Coordinates of C-alpha atoms in Angstrom, one line a residue:
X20 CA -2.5 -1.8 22.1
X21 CA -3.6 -3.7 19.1
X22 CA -1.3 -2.3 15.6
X23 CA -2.9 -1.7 12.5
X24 CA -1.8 -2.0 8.6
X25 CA -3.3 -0.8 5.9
X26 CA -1.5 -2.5 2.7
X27 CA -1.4 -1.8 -0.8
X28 CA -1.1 1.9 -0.5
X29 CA 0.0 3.3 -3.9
X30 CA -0.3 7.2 -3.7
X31 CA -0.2 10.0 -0.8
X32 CA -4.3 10.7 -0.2
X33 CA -4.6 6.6 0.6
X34 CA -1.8 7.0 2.8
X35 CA -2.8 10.2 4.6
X36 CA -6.4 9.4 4.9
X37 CA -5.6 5.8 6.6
X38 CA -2.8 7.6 9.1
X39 CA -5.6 10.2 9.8
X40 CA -7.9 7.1 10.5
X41 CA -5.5 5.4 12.9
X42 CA -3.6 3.3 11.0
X43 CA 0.0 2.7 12.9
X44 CA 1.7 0.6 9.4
X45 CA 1.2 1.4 5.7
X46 CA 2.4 -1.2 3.1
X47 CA 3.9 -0.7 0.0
X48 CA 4.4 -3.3 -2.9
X49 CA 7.9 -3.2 -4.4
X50 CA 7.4 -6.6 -6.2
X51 CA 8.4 -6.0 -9.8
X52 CA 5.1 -8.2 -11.0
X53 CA 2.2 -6.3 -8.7
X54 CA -0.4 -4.6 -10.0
X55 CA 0.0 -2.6 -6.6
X56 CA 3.6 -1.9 -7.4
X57 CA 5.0 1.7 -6.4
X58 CA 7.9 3.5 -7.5
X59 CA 11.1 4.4 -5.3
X60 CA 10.5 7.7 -5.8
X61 CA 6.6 7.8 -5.2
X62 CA 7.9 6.2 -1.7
X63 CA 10.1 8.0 -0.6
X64 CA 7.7 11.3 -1.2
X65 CA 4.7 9.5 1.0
X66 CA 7.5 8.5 3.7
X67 CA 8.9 12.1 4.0
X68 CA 5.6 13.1 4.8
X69 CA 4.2 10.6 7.4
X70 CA 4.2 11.1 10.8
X71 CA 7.4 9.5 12.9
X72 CA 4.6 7.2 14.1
X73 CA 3.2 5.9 11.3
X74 CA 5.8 3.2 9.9
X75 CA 6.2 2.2 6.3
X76 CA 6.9 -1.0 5.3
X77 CA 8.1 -1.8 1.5
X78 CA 7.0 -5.2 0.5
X79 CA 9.8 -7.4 -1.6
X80 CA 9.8 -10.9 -2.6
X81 CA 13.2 -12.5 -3.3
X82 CA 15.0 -9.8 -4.0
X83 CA 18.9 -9.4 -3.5
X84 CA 20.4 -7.7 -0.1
X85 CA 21.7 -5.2 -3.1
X86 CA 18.4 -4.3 -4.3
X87 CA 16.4 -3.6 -0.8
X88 CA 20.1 -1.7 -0.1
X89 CA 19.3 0.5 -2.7
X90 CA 15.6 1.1 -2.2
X91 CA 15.8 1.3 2.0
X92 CA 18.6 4.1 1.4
X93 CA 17.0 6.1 -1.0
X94 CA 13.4 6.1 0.5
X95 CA 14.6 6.0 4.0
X96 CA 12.1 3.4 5.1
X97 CA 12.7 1.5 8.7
X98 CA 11.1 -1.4 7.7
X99 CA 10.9 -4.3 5.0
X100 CA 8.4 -7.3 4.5
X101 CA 9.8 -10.0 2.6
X102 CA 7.3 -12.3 0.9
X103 CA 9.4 -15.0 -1.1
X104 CA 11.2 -17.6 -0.1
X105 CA 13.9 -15.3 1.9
X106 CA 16.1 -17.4 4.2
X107 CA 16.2 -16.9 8.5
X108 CA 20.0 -16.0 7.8
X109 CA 18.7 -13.4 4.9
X110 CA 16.5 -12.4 6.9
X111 CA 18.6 -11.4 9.9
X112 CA 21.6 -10.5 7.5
X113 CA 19.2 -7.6 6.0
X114 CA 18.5 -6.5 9.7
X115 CA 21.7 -5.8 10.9
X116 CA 23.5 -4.6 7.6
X117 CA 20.2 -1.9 7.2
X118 CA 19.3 -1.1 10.5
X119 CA 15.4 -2.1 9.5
X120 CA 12.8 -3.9 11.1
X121 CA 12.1 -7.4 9.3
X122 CA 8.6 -8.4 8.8
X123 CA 8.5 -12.1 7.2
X124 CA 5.2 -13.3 5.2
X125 CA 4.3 -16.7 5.8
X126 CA 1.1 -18.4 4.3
X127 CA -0.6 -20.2 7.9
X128 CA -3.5 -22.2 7.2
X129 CA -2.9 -25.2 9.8
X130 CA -1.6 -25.4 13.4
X131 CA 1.4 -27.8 11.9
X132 CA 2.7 -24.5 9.4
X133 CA 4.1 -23.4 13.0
X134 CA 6.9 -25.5 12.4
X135 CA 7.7 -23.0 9.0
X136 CA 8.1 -20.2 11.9
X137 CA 10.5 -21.6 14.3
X138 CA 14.0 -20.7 12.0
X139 CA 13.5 -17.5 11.9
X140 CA 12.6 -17.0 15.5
X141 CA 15.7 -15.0 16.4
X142 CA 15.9 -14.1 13.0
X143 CA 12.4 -11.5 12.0
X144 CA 11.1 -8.6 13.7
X145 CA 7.7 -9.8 12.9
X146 CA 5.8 -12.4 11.0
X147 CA 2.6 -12.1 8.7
X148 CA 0.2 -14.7 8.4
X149 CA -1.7 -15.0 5.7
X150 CA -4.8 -17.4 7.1
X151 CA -6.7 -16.8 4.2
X152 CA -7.6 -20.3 2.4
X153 CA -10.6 -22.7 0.6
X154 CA -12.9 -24.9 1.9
X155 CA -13.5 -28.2 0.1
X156 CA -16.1 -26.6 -2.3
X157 CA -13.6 -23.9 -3.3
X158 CA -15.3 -21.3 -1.3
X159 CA -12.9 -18.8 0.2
X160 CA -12.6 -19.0 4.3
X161 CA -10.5 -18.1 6.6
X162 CA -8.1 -20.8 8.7
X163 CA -9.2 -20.0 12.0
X164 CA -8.2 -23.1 13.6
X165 CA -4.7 -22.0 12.7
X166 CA -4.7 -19.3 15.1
X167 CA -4.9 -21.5 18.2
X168 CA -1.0 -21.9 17.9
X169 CA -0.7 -18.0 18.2
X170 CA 0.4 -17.6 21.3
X171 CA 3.4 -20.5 20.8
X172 CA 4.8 -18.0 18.1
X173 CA 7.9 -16.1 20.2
X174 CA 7.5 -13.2 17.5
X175 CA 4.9 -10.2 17.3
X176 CA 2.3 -11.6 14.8
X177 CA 0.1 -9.3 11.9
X178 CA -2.8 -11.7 10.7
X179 CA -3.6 -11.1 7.2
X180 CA -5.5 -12.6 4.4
X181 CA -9.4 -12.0 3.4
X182 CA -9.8 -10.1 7.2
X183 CA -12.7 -7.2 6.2
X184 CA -14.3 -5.2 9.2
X185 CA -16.7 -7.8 9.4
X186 CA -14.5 -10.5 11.1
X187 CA -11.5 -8.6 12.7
X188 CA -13.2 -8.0 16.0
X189 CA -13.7 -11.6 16.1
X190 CA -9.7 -12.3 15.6
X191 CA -8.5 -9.5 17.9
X192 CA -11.0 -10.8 20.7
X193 CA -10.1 -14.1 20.6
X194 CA -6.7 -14.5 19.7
X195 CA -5.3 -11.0 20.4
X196 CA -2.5 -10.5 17.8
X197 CA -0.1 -7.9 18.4
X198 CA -1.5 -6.4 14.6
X199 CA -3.9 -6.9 11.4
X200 CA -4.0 -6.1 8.2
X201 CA -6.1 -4.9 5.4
X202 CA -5.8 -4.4 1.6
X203 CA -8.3 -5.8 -0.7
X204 CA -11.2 -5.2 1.6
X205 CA -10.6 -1.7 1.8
X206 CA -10.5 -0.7 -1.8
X207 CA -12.4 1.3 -3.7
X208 CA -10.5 0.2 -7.0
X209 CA -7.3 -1.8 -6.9
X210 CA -5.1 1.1 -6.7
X211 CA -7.3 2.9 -4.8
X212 CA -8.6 2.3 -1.0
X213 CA -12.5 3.7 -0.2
X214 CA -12.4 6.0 3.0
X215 CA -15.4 4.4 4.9
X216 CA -14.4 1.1 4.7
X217 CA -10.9 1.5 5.9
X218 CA -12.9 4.1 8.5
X219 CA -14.7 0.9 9.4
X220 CA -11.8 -1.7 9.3
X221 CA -9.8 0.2 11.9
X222 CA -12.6 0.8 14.1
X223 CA -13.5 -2.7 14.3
X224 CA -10.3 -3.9 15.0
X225 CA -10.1 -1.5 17.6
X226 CA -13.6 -2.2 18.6
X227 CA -15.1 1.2 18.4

């Protein structure tokens, strides 16, 4: 069954409303320079409150195994997505020490960034590919082609990265990724997601 994650979440109505819809992840920005950046304790109210199914993720970017420590214990998350340029031996280091799952961002605009993925094979829970890119003109698309590879990649995939309820069914049909994400295409402001299009989002994906 195809996973969905709604990203960018910064207070508890965004985060029940998209549970309520179907969501099955919520992201949450801990990078010191977001705009979407939440607070420890903001967190760790939301997480209290979702259901055990529902899994939040808090979203670092080369950070110190001290720092995610210190966040992961006092929110009580199960799962981190690093964005930066975190290391397969981080990666796996943070796993065991924290118990979490490890979700590793990676941008994926051609078949050849497969070759990024393959260190951290035994090392992630799951990977996040950003396919989002520009064509020649500067116009934003999304790297399609790159998704051919998918089913090469040994580790549960989200695809992320300009994916609106307008092209999702297309992705999940054709290259059935175990999840996709949302953020920027669901908001209402940019701390603030709008209802019916996340409504929409995650019944496209799951072809409603």
């Amino acid at each position: 069954m195809l996973k969905v994650k709604i990203c960018g979440i910064t207070n508890y109505d965004d985060a029940l409303n998209a549970t309520n819809l179907g969501a099955d992840y919520l992201g949450f920005q801990l990078v010191k320079d977001s705009p979407k950046k939440v607070s420890d304790k903001m967190l760790k109210e939301v997480n209290e409150k979702l259901p055990p199914f529902v899994i939040a993720v808090g979203i670092f970017a080369d950070s110190d195994q001290k720092t995610i420590t210190k966040v992961v214990k006092k929110t009580a998350i199960k799962a981190v997505q690093l964005n930066g340029n975190e290391t397969p031996e981080f990666c796996k280091a943070l796993s065991v020490a924290l118990g979490v799952k490890v979700l590793k961002y990676v941008k994926f605009t051609d078949v050849s960034d497969i070759e990024k993925l393959r260190p951290y094979f035994d090392n992630v829970d799951y990977f996040v590919l950003d396919i989002s890119s520009t064509d020649e003109t500067g116009k934003e698309a999304l790297a399609l082609n790159a998704l051919s590879v998918l089913e090469q990649i040994a580790v549960p995939c989200f695809i992320t990265g300009g994916i609106s309820s307008d092209n999702v069914g297309e992705i999940v049909e054709k290259y059935k990724p175990y999840a996709v994400e949302a953020d920027s295409s669901v908001e209402r402001l940019q701390r603030r997601k709008d209802f019916n299009k996340t409504a929409d989002f995650i019944k496209a994906a799951h072809s409603l």
